[in-house]
Coordinates of C-alpha atoms and ligand atoms in Angstrom, one line a residue:
M1 CA -2.1 16.2 11.8
A2 CA 0.5 14.5 15.1
N3 CA 1.2 11.5 14.1
Q4 CA 0.9 10.2 18.3
D5 CA -3.4 11.2 17.8
S6 CA -3.6 9.7 15.0
T7 CA -6.7 7.0 14.8
W8 CA -4.7 4.3 13.0
R9 CA -2.5 3.9 15.9
Q10 CA -4.6 1.2 17.4
A11 CA -7.3 0.8 15.4
V12 CA -9.3 -2.1 13.7
I13 CA -8.9 -2.7 9.8
Y14 CA -11.7 -4.5 8.0
Q15 CA -10.4 -5.5 5.0
I16 CA -12.9 -6.1 2.4
Y17 CA -12.8 -8.4 -0.4
P18 CA -15.2 -6.0 -2.8
W19 CA -16.6 -8.7 -5.4
T20 CA -17.9 -11.2 -2.3
F21 CA -18.7 -9.3 0.8
H22 CA -22.4 -7.5 -0.3
E23 CA -24.7 -7.0 -3.3
D24 CA -27.1 -3.9 -2.4
M25 CA -30.5 -5.6 -2.8
K26 CA -31.9 -2.5 -5.0
R27 CA -29.7 -3.4 -8.0
M28 CA -31.6 -4.6 -10.9
P29 CA -30.7 -6.4 -12.4
Q30 CA -28.5 -8.8 -10.0
K31 CA -24.9 -9.2 -10.8
G32 CA -24.0 -11.7 -8.6
V33 CA -21.2 -10.0 -7.3
G34 CA -20.6 -7.6 -4.5
S35 CA -21.3 -3.5 -4.6
L36 CA -20.0 -0.6 -2.6
R37 CA -23.5 0.1 -2.1
G38 CA -23.8 -3.0 -0.7
I39 CA -20.6 -1.9 1.6
I40 CA -22.8 1.1 2.3
E41 CA -25.7 -0.9 3.5
K42 CA -22.7 -2.6 5.8
I43 CA -21.2 -0.3 7.5
P44 CA -23.9 -0.5 10.8
Y45 CA -22.7 -3.2 10.4
I46 CA -19.2 -3.1 10.3
R47 CA -18.7 0.2 12.8
E48 CA -21.7 -1.1 15.7
E49 CA -21.8 -4.2 15.8
L50 CA -18.0 -5.6 15.5
G51 CA -16.6 -2.1 16.0
A52 CA -13.9 -1.3 13.3
D53 CA -12.7 2.1 12.7
A54 CA -11.3 1.4 9.4
I55 CA -12.3 -0.5 6.0
W56 CA -9.2 -1.6 3.3
L57 CA -11.0 -2.1 0.2
S58 CA -9.0 -4.8 -1.8
P59 CA -9.4 -3.1 -5.4
I60 CA -12.8 -1.4 -6.2
Y61 CA -11.0 0.1 -10.2
T62 CA -11.1 -1.1 -14.2
S63 CA -9.7 -4.5 -14.0
P64 CA -10.0 -7.5 -16.7
M65 CA -10.2 -9.5 -13.9
M66 CA -6.9 -11.9 -14.4
D67 CA -5.9 -11.2 -11.3
G68 CA -8.5 -10.9 -9.1
G69 CA -8.4 -6.7 -9.6
Y70 CA -4.8 -6.4 -9.2
D71 CA -4.7 -5.9 -13.2
I72 CA -5.6 -2.7 -13.5
S73 CA -6.9 -1.1 -16.8
N74 CA -7.9 2.5 -15.1
Y75 CA -6.6 3.7 -12.1
N76 CA -9.7 6.7 -11.5
D77 CA -12.3 4.2 -12.2
V78 CA -14.5 2.2 -10.2
H79 CA -15.1 -1.2 -11.9
Q80 CA -18.7 -1.0 -13.2
D81 CA -20.0 -5.0 -11.3
L82 CA -19.1 -2.8 -8.5
G83 CA -20.4 0.6 -8.8
S84 CA -19.4 4.2 -9.5
L85 CA -17.0 6.3 -8.5
Q86 CA -19.9 8.9 -7.3
D87 CA -21.0 5.2 -5.3
F88 CA -17.2 5.7 -3.8
K89 CA -17.4 9.0 -3.0
D90 CA -21.1 8.1 -1.1
L91 CA -19.5 5.1 0.3
I92 CA -16.7 8.0 1.5
Q93 CA -19.4 9.8 3.2
E94 CA -21.2 7.0 4.8
A95 CA -18.3 6.3 6.2
H96 CA -17.1 9.2 7.8
Q97 CA -20.3 9.8 9.0
S98 CA -20.0 6.9 10.9
G99 CA -16.4 7.2 11.8
V100 CA -14.6 5.1 9.5
K101 CA -11.7 5.5 7.5
V102 CA -11.9 4.0 4.5
M103 CA -7.5 3.3 3.1
V104 CA -8.0 1.9 -0.4
D105 CA -5.5 -0.2 -2.8
F106 CA -2.6 0.9 -4.8
V107 CA -1.5 -1.2 -6.8
P108 CA 2.1 0.7 -8.2
N109 CA 4.3 -2.4 -9.8
H110 CA 2.2 -3.2 -12.6
T111 CA -1.0 -2.3 -14.7
S112 CA -2.8 -4.8 -16.9
D113 CA -1.9 -5.3 -20.1
Q114 CA -5.2 -3.5 -21.2
H115 CA -4.1 0.0 -19.9
E116 CA -4.3 2.3 -22.3
W117 CA -0.3 3.4 -20.9
F118 CA 0.3 -0.4 -21.9
V119 CA -1.5 -0.3 -25.3
K120 CA 0.8 3.3 -26.2
S121 CA 4.0 1.2 -24.8
R122 CA 4.0 -2.1 -27.3
K123 CA 3.4 0.6 -30.0
R124 CA 6.4 2.7 -29.1
E125 CA 3.6 5.8 -29.3
K126 CA 5.6 8.8 -28.5
D127 CA 5.9 9.6 -24.5
F128 CA 4.9 6.1 -23.7
E129 CA 7.8 3.8 -24.9
D130 CA 9.4 3.8 -22.0
W131 CA 6.9 3.8 -19.2
Y132 CA 7.2 -0.1 -19.3
I133 CA 10.7 -2.1 -18.7
W134 CA 11.2 -3.6 -22.4
H135 CA 14.3 -5.9 -23.5
P136 CA 15.5 -7.1 -26.8
G137 CA 16.7 -10.2 -24.8
K138 CA 19.8 -12.4 -25.8
K139 CA 20.8 -14.5 -28.2
D140 CA 21.5 -18.9 -26.8
E141 CA 24.9 -20.2 -28.7
Q142 CA 22.1 -21.9 -30.8
G143 CA 21.5 -18.2 -31.8
N144 CA 17.9 -18.4 -30.7
R145 CA 16.5 -15.1 -29.0
I146 CA 16.1 -15.9 -24.8
P147 CA 15.0 -13.6 -22.2
P148 CA 17.9 -10.8 -21.1
N149 CA 18.3 -12.8 -17.5
N150 CA 17.1 -15.8 -15.6
W151 CA 14.2 -13.4 -13.1
A152 CA 11.7 -15.3 -12.2
S153 CA 7.4 -15.0 -12.3
V154 CA 6.5 -14.3 -8.6
F155 CA 3.3 -17.0 -10.4
S156 CA 4.8 -19.9 -11.1
M157 CA 2.7 -22.7 -9.7
P158 CA 2.6 -20.6 -6.4
N159 CA 1.5 -22.3 -3.5
K160 CA 0.5 -25.7 -4.1
R161 CA 2.0 -27.7 -2.7
S162 CA 1.4 -26.8 0.6
R163 CA -2.5 -26.7 -0.1
N164 CA -1.8 -30.2 -1.4
E165 CA -2.8 -29.5 -5.4
G166 CA -2.2 -30.6 -8.5
N167 CA 1.0 -32.5 -8.7
F168 CA 4.4 -30.3 -7.6
P169 CA 7.3 -32.3 -8.6
D170 CA 9.8 -33.5 -6.3
L171 CA 12.7 -31.5 -6.6
N172 CA 15.4 -34.7 -5.3
E173 CA 14.4 -37.5 -7.5
G174 CA 16.0 -34.6 -10.3
D175 CA 11.9 -33.8 -11.2
W176 CA 11.9 -30.0 -11.2
T177 CA 10.1 -27.3 -12.1
P178 CA 11.8 -24.0 -13.1
P179 CA 10.3 -20.8 -12.4
V180 CA 8.4 -19.5 -15.2
S181 CA 10.2 -16.4 -16.5
A182 CA 9.0 -12.8 -15.4
W183 CA 10.8 -12.2 -19.7
Q184 CA 7.4 -11.8 -22.0
W185 CA 7.6 -12.2 -25.7
D186 CA 5.7 -9.8 -27.3
D187 CA 5.3 -10.0 -31.1
D188 CA 4.1 -6.4 -31.6
R189 CA 7.0 -4.9 -30.3
K190 CA 9.4 -7.6 -31.2
E191 CA 10.3 -6.8 -27.6
Y192 CA 10.4 -8.8 -24.0
Y193 CA 8.5 -6.3 -21.3
L194 CA 8.7 -7.8 -17.6
R195 CA 6.1 -9.0 -15.6
T196 CA 6.7 -9.5 -12.2
F197 CA 3.7 -11.9 -12.0
A198 CA 1.0 -12.8 -14.6
K199 CA 1.8 -11.8 -18.3
E200 CA -1.5 -9.8 -18.8
Q201 CA 0.5 -7.5 -15.5
P202 CA 3.4 -5.8 -17.1
D203 CA 5.9 -3.8 -14.5
L204 CA 5.8 0.2 -14.9
N205 CA 8.6 1.5 -15.7
W206 CA 10.0 3.1 -12.1
S207 CA 12.9 4.6 -12.9
N208 CA 11.0 7.0 -15.9
P209 CA 10.1 9.9 -14.2
L210 CA 6.4 9.9 -16.2
V211 CA 6.0 6.9 -14.5
R212 CA 6.3 8.5 -11.2
E213 CA 4.6 11.5 -11.3
A214 CA 1.4 9.3 -13.4
M215 CA 1.6 7.2 -10.0
K216 CA 1.2 9.6 -7.8
E217 CA -1.2 11.7 -9.2
V218 CA -3.2 8.5 -9.4
M219 CA -2.6 8.4 -5.3
R220 CA -4.3 12.1 -5.0
F221 CA -7.4 11.7 -6.9
W222 CA -8.1 8.7 -4.1
L223 CA -7.1 11.6 -1.6
D224 CA -8.9 13.8 -3.4
S225 CA -11.8 11.5 -3.7
G226 CA -11.6 10.9 0.1
A227 CA -9.8 8.4 0.7
D228 CA -7.7 8.0 4.0
G229 CA -4.9 5.9 3.1
F230 CA -3.6 3.1 0.9
R231 CA -2.7 -0.2 1.4
I232 CA 0.5 -0.5 -1.3
D233 CA 0.6 -3.9 -3.5
A234 CA 3.5 -5.4 -4.1
I235 CA 5.7 -2.4 -2.9
N236 CA 8.9 -4.4 -2.4
H237 CA 9.2 -5.3 -6.6
L238 CA 9.9 -1.2 -7.5
G239 CA 13.3 -1.7 -5.9
K240 CA 14.6 -3.7 -9.4
N241 CA 18.1 -3.5 -10.2
M242 CA 17.7 -1.8 -14.1
H243 CA 21.0 -3.2 -15.1
F244 CA 19.2 -6.8 -15.2
D245 CA 22.2 -8.6 -13.4
D246 CA 20.9 -12.8 -12.6
E247 CA 19.6 -13.5 -9.9
E248 CA 21.9 -16.7 -7.9
V249 CA 20.4 -19.6 -7.3
N250 CA 19.4 -20.0 -4.1
H251 CA 21.0 -23.3 -2.2
A252 CA 18.6 -23.2 0.5
Y253 CA 15.9 -23.9 -1.5
N254 CA 13.5 -27.4 -0.4
E255 CA 10.6 -28.4 -1.6
E256 CA 9.9 -28.7 2.5
F257 CA 10.0 -25.0 3.6
Y258 CA 8.9 -23.1 0.2
D259 CA 6.3 -23.7 -1.8
N260 CA 6.8 -21.6 -4.8
P261 CA 9.8 -22.6 -7.7
Y262 CA 9.8 -18.5 -7.8
D263 CA 12.0 -18.6 -4.6
Q264 CA 14.7 -21.0 -6.0
L265 CA 16.2 -18.4 -6.9
L266 CA 17.5 -15.5 -4.3
K267 CA 15.9 -11.7 -5.2
E268 CA 18.7 -9.2 -4.6
N269 CA 17.9 -7.7 -7.9
S270 CA 14.5 -8.4 -9.3
C271 CA 12.8 -7.1 -6.7
G272 CA 14.2 -5.5 -3.1
Y273 CA 17.0 -3.9 -4.5
W274 CA 17.4 -1.2 -2.0
G275 CA 19.2 2.3 -4.1
S276 CA 15.9 2.2 -6.1
L277 CA 13.4 0.8 -3.6
H278 CA 14.3 3.2 -0.9
G279 CA 14.5 6.3 -3.5
H280 CA 10.5 5.0 -4.4
V281 CA 9.1 4.7 -1.2
W282 CA 10.4 8.1 0.9
E283 CA 8.6 9.7 -3.1
I284 CA 5.4 7.7 -2.2
T285 CA 4.9 8.5 1.2
E286 CA 5.7 12.5 0.2
V287 CA 2.6 12.6 -1.7
L288 CA 0.7 12.6 1.9
R289 CA 2.9 15.8 3.0
D290 CA 1.7 17.9 0.7
E291 CA 0.0 21.2 2.1
R292 CA -3.5 20.1 1.1
Y293 CA -3.7 16.9 3.2
E294 CA -2.3 18.5 6.3
D295 CA -5.6 18.7 8.4
R296 CA -6.2 14.9 6.8
D297 CA -4.9 11.9 8.9
L298 CA -3.5 10.2 6.1
R299 CA -2.0 6.5 6.2
I300 CA 0.2 3.2 4.9
V301 CA 0.5 0.2 4.9
M302 CA 3.0 -1.2 2.8
E303 CA 2.8 -5.7 1.4
A304 CA 6.4 -6.7 0.8
H305 CA 7.4 -10.3 1.4
M306 CA 11.2 -9.2 2.7
G307 CA 13.4 -10.5 5.5
E308 CA 12.8 -8.7 8.3
S309 CA 15.3 -6.4 9.1
D310 CA 14.6 -5.4 5.0
L311 CA 10.9 -4.6 6.2
R312 CA 12.6 -2.5 8.9
Q313 CA 14.5 -0.6 6.4
L314 CA 11.4 0.5 4.9
N315 CA 9.5 1.3 8.7
D316 CA 12.1 3.7 8.9
I317 CA 12.4 5.5 5.6
A318 CA 8.5 8.3 6.8
P319 CA 7.8 5.8 9.8
D320 CA 5.1 9.0 10.7
L321 CA 3.0 8.1 7.7
A322 CA 3.7 4.2 6.6
A323 CA 4.5 1.0 7.9
T324 CA 5.7 -2.5 6.1
F325 CA 2.3 -5.1 7.0
N326 CA 4.0 -7.5 9.5
F327 CA 3.2 -11.1 8.4
G328 CA 6.1 -12.4 10.3
A329 CA 2.9 -14.1 13.0
M330 CA 0.7 -15.5 10.4
R331 CA 4.1 -17.4 8.6
L332 CA 5.8 -18.5 11.6
N333 CA 4.9 -22.5 13.7
W334 CA 2.8 -22.1 16.6
G335 CA 5.7 -21.7 19.3
V336 CA 6.0 -19.9 22.7
A337 CA 9.6 -19.0 21.7
E338 CA 9.7 -18.1 17.5
R339 CA 6.8 -15.5 18.5
K340 CA 7.7 -14.5 21.8
I341 CA 11.3 -13.6 19.2
H342 CA 9.5 -12.4 16.4
L343 CA 7.5 -9.6 18.8
D344 CA 10.1 -8.7 21.2
Y345 CA 12.3 -7.6 18.1
Y346 CA 9.5 -6.0 16.2
Y347 CA 8.5 -4.2 18.8
Q348 CA 12.3 -3.3 19.8
N349 CA 12.8 -1.7 16.2
L350 CA 9.5 0.2 15.6
S351 CA 10.5 3.6 15.6
E352 CA 8.4 6.0 18.3
V353 CA 6.4 7.9 15.9
G354 CA 6.2 4.2 13.7
I355 CA 2.6 2.6 14.2
A356 CA 2.9 -1.5 14.4
N357 CA 0.1 -4.2 13.2
Q358 CA -0.5 -7.6 13.1
V359 CA -2.5 -9.2 10.6
N360 CA -3.5 -12.7 10.9
G361 CA -4.5 -13.1 7.1
N362 CA -5.9 -11.3 3.4
H363 CA -7.4 -12.5 0.3
D364 CA -3.8 -14.4 -0.7
E365 CA -4.1 -16.8 2.3
V366 CA -5.6 -19.8 3.5
R367 CA -8.1 -18.6 5.9
L368 CA -7.3 -18.7 9.8
A369 CA -9.8 -20.8 10.9
T370 CA -8.5 -23.2 8.3
R371 CA -4.9 -22.6 8.2
C372 CA -5.1 -22.7 12.3
G373 CA -8.2 -24.7 13.7
D374 CA -11.3 -23.3 14.8
S375 CA -9.6 -23.2 18.5
I376 CA -5.6 -21.7 18.0
A377 CA -7.7 -19.1 15.5
R378 CA -9.5 -17.4 18.6
T379 CA -6.5 -17.5 20.2
V380 CA -4.6 -15.9 17.9
A381 CA -7.0 -13.1 17.6
V382 CA -7.7 -12.7 21.5
M383 CA -3.5 -12.2 21.1
N384 CA -3.2 -9.8 18.2
F385 CA -6.0 -7.8 19.0
F386 CA -3.9 -7.2 22.6
L387 CA -1.0 -6.3 21.2
P388 CA -0.2 -2.3 19.9
G389 CA -0.6 -1.2 16.6
M390 CA -3.9 -1.8 13.5
R391 CA -4.5 -4.9 13.7
F392 CA -6.2 -5.9 10.6
V393 CA -9.0 -8.5 9.8
Y394 CA -9.8 -9.6 6.9
N395 CA -13.5 -10.5 6.0
G396 CA -15.2 -13.2 7.6
E397 CA -12.7 -13.7 10.0
E398 CA -14.9 -13.1 13.3
L399 CA -17.1 -15.7 12.5
G400 CA -13.8 -18.1 11.9
L401 CA -15.5 -18.9 8.0
H402 CA -13.0 -21.5 6.4
N403 CA -11.6 -22.2 2.8
A404 CA -14.1 -23.5 0.4
K405 CA -13.2 -25.8 -1.8
V406 CA -14.4 -24.3 -5.6
P407 CA -15.6 -26.4 -8.2
H408 CA -13.0 -26.5 -10.4
E409 CA -15.4 -25.5 -13.0
K410 CA -16.3 -22.2 -10.7
T411 CA -13.0 -21.1 -10.0
R412 CA -11.7 -17.9 -11.0
D413 CA -8.2 -17.1 -10.1
H414 CA -5.3 -17.9 -12.2
E415 CA -3.3 -21.0 -11.5
N416 CA -6.4 -23.4 -10.6
G417 CA -8.7 -21.6 -8.4
Y418 CA -5.4 -21.4 -6.2
R419 CA -6.4 -18.4 -4.1
D420 CA -10.8 -18.2 -4.7
G421 CA -11.3 -20.6 -1.5
E422 CA -9.8 -17.9 0.9
R423 CA -13.0 -15.4 -1.7
T424 CA -16.2 -17.0 -1.4
P425 CA -19.0 -14.9 -0.2
F426 CA -19.8 -13.4 3.1
I427 CA -22.0 -15.8 5.0
W428 CA -24.9 -13.4 6.3
N429 CA -27.4 -15.7 7.2
E430 CA -28.4 -19.1 6.1
S431 CA -31.9 -18.8 5.9
E432 CA -31.6 -15.9 3.0
K433 CA -31.2 -16.5 -0.6
N434 CA -27.4 -17.1 -1.3
A435 CA -26.7 -16.4 2.8
G436 CA -27.8 -12.9 2.1
F437 CA -25.0 -12.4 -0.1
S438 CA -27.3 -11.7 -3.6
N439 CA -30.2 -12.3 -5.1
A440 CA -29.3 -13.6 -8.1
E441 CA -29.4 -16.5 -9.0
S442 CA -26.9 -19.2 -7.4
D443 CA -24.7 -20.2 -10.7
Q444 CA -24.8 -16.3 -11.2
L445 CA -22.3 -15.8 -8.5
W446 CA -18.9 -14.4 -8.8
L447 CA -17.7 -17.8 -6.8
P448 CA -20.5 -19.8 -5.0
V449 CA -21.6 -20.0 -1.4
N450 CA -19.8 -22.3 1.1
E451 CA -22.5 -23.8 2.5
D452 CA -20.2 -26.4 5.0
D453 CA -20.4 -22.4 6.6
F454 CA -23.5 -22.5 6.9
G455 CA -23.4 -23.6 10.5
I456 CA -21.4 -19.8 11.2
S457 CA -23.5 -17.2 9.3
L458 CA -23.3 -13.6 11.0
N459 CA -27.1 -14.4 12.0
H460 CA -26.5 -18.3 13.8
Q461 CA -23.3 -16.3 16.0
K462 CA -25.1 -12.6 16.9
T463 CA -26.8 -14.5 19.6
D464 CA -24.6 -16.8 20.7
A465 CA -22.5 -15.3 23.3
K466 CA -19.5 -17.8 23.3
S467 CA -19.4 -17.6 19.4
S468 CA -16.7 -16.4 17.3
F469 CA -18.2 -13.2 16.3
S470 CA -19.3 -11.9 20.0
L471 CA -15.2 -12.5 20.9
Y472 CA -14.7 -10.5 17.9
K473 CA -16.6 -7.9 19.1
T474 CA -16.2 -8.5 22.5
A475 CA -12.5 -8.0 22.5
I476 CA -12.5 -4.9 20.1
K477 CA -15.1 -3.1 22.4
L478 CA -12.8 -3.9 25.2
C479 CA -9.4 -2.6 23.6
R480 CA -11.4 0.5 22.8
E481 CA -11.9 0.9 26.9
L482 CA -8.6 -0.1 28.1
T483 CA -6.1 3.0 28.7
S484 CA -4.0 0.4 28.7
I485 CA -3.9 -1.2 25.3
Q486 CA -4.7 2.9 24.0
S487 CA -1.2 3.4 24.7
G488 CA 0.6 1.1 26.4
K489 CA 3.6 -0.2 25.2
Y490 CA 3.9 -3.7 24.6
E491 CA 6.7 -5.6 27.0
S492 CA 7.0 -9.8 26.8
L493 CA 7.1 -11.6 30.7
Q494 CA 8.3 -14.9 32.3
A495 CA 6.4 -17.3 32.6
D496 CA 7.7 -20.3 34.5
N497 CA 6.2 -22.4 32.3
A498 CA 7.7 -23.4 28.3
E499 CA 4.0 -23.8 26.6
V500 CA 2.5 -20.4 28.1
F501 CA 3.7 -16.8 26.7
A502 CA 2.3 -13.3 28.5
F503 CA 3.2 -9.6 27.6
E504 CA 1.9 -6.9 29.1
R505 CA 0.3 -3.4 28.4
R506 CA 0.6 -0.5 31.0
S507 CA -0.4 3.4 31.1
D508 CA -0.5 5.1 34.2
N509 CA -2.9 3.8 36.0
E510 CA -3.6 0.6 34.5
K511 CA -1.8 -2.8 33.7
V512 CA -2.7 -5.6 31.5
V513 CA -1.1 -8.7 31.0
V514 CA -2.4 -11.3 28.7
V515 CA -1.4 -14.9 29.3
V516 CA -1.7 -17.2 26.1
N517 CA -1.4 -21.4 26.5
F518 CA 0.2 -22.3 23.4
S519 CA -0.6 -26.6 24.0
S520 CA -4.0 -28.7 23.1
N521 CA -3.0 -29.4 26.8
T522 CA -4.3 -27.5 30.3
Q523 CA -1.3 -25.1 31.7
R524 CA -0.4 -23.5 34.8
S525 CA 2.1 -20.4 34.7
R526 CA 2.7 -18.6 37.0
I527 CA 3.7 -14.9 35.5
A528 CA 6.6 -13.0 36.6
T529 CA 5.3 -8.6 36.5
D530 CA 5.2 -6.1 39.4
F531 CA 1.3 -7.1 40.7
T532 CA 0.0 -10.6 41.7
G533 CA -3.4 -10.0 41.6
G534 CA -5.5 -9.8 38.6
K535 CA -9.1 -10.2 37.4
I536 CA -9.4 -12.1 34.4
I537 CA -12.0 -10.1 31.7
L538 CA -11.9 -12.4 28.5
S539 CA -11.0 -15.7 27.8
S540 CA -10.5 -16.8 23.8
I541 CA -12.8 -19.9 25.1
D542 CA -15.5 -18.1 27.6
V543 CA -16.2 -15.0 26.6
D544 CA -19.2 -14.8 28.2
Q545 CA -18.1 -15.4 31.4
N546 CA -17.8 -12.7 34.5
P547 CA -14.8 -11.2 35.3
R548 CA -12.7 -14.1 38.1
D549 CA -10.0 -13.1 40.4
V550 CA -6.9 -14.9 39.6
N551 CA -3.3 -14.6 41.4
L552 CA -0.5 -14.4 38.5
E553 CA 2.1 -14.9 41.4
D554 CA 0.3 -18.7 42.6
G555 CA -0.2 -19.6 39.0
V556 CA -2.3 -19.3 36.4
D557 CA -4.7 -21.9 35.4
L558 CA -5.1 -22.3 31.3
K559 CA -7.4 -24.1 29.1
P560 CA -6.1 -26.2 25.6
D561 CA -5.5 -22.8 23.6
E562 CA -6.6 -20.8 26.6
A563 CA -5.6 -16.7 26.0
L564 CA -6.6 -14.7 29.2
V565 CA -6.3 -11.4 29.6
I566 CA -5.9 -10.3 32.7
V567 CA -6.5 -6.8 34.6
A568 CA -4.5 -6.0 37.7
S569 CA -6.6 -5.3 40.5
Ligands
NOJ1 C1 -0.5 -8.9 -3.7 C2 -1.9 -9.7 -4.0 O1 -2.6 -9.2 -2.5 C3 -2.2 -10.4 -4.8 O2 -3.6 -10.4 -4.6 C4 -1.8 -10.0 -6.2 O3 -1.5 -11.0 -7.2 C5 -0.4 -10.0 -6.4 N1 -0.3 -8.7 -4.8 C6 0.1 -8.5 -7.3 O4 -0.6 -7.8 -7.3

């Protein structure tokens, strides 16, 4: 299908964390975890009420759940707590009938240590010996066996500092935490295996053609089951220097900026290694070009935590099919200059056929409203909706849900449940059992419901014209109606107030300007563009106000944190 016609081009993609979204109430007994049938029940909500065009399902596969489902023990089946393959097919059918595309998670870098491939590899079974990255290690001066190099695990106490949890050592005091080695000794095989993430997540050996073929077969399995594309996990980790050279020390490391001891080393060999990464990305995207998928509108979005110029390289490999997540905005300080530089760079460097994206959060990040505060969360949402490309919404973000404080005994995630706060159940209706998430007993829930957010349940917000939900719904609807937002390019504009950022989108017959106040005071700014009179059609604060006239040459008045959408009249 011609890429310019792709419905992904300006799609709103709703990310569902399946374990805590919704359990269908017909399931007996209730398990206290979300289900695929529960998602089916909510398709009308996603499509007709919110207005999303697609969903992305975080992993739904068989897994011992050491890493929230990103430790897969069978790629080709659904976790029995979530449902069955038949449920997935029904989900596809219902979603497609409602005009919703379905993107699934593809986790190519590692499996669970329970996966039969690893069980066989560990035993050196014929044909499977080299499916993972094994190494005998080396000897230190005392003759003790040590890992082959200094590569570190990403899970080296991640994000503790920024979350003010745990006892993070002070590097300046000389009391530092060495990163956890990425090499795990295996007593069965008497060798180390590489595990970039948890020790239960051995890295697959992508230099082995059999592995690559098996993983491409996994992709085909889900495409043939009806999936419309993939969110690809940790793709930069497929690029490894197989000579296993040590990483250099990151001399820029300081505890203010980095929150993970993993970052004490530069990453030039253990991941993002161009020599192999680019080829693997190309090979993965080629799967979608198979002639049997010719009539399908398929898409890939790749998770890669890398610098902007490295991301650019990945975006250029198959721009008509795949792009990396644009996490940049999520990491930036809230300031006009940073934002403008980032967006200008991002859009200028995207190829003509490429599809951009904007992301406000996901299952790994502190929720948007907790990260930025309720008010700025709304500002960010409006700004991102009106930018070109796919816009990702993490389930619950539309309500402005906050991170929950999960009691220690109820945590699920490793490292003391460090990401559980953003994964607690969706708050449907506070007057129903478990806020409408599941009918199981509350102590049976996979993660507890966050009662602190009962006041912002969907039920409450639906009838409140100023609510966060109403804002999301209105913004999504407007974006769909405005031809400039469907097709226009991004261009930043001059504002004569340093606290104000403005950009423009235009189609043949329509011009839209978005003006954003980055300060918590009222501001006035003139905006330089080729029209002066316009109508304010949306405010991030007063969602329900009627359109009102504004003159961009005289100046636009903005309330604290306000984002305005203005159409040329
Ligand atoms: C990124 C995923 O989003 C995260 O949840 C997971 O822990 C790692 N990749 C490893 O798969």
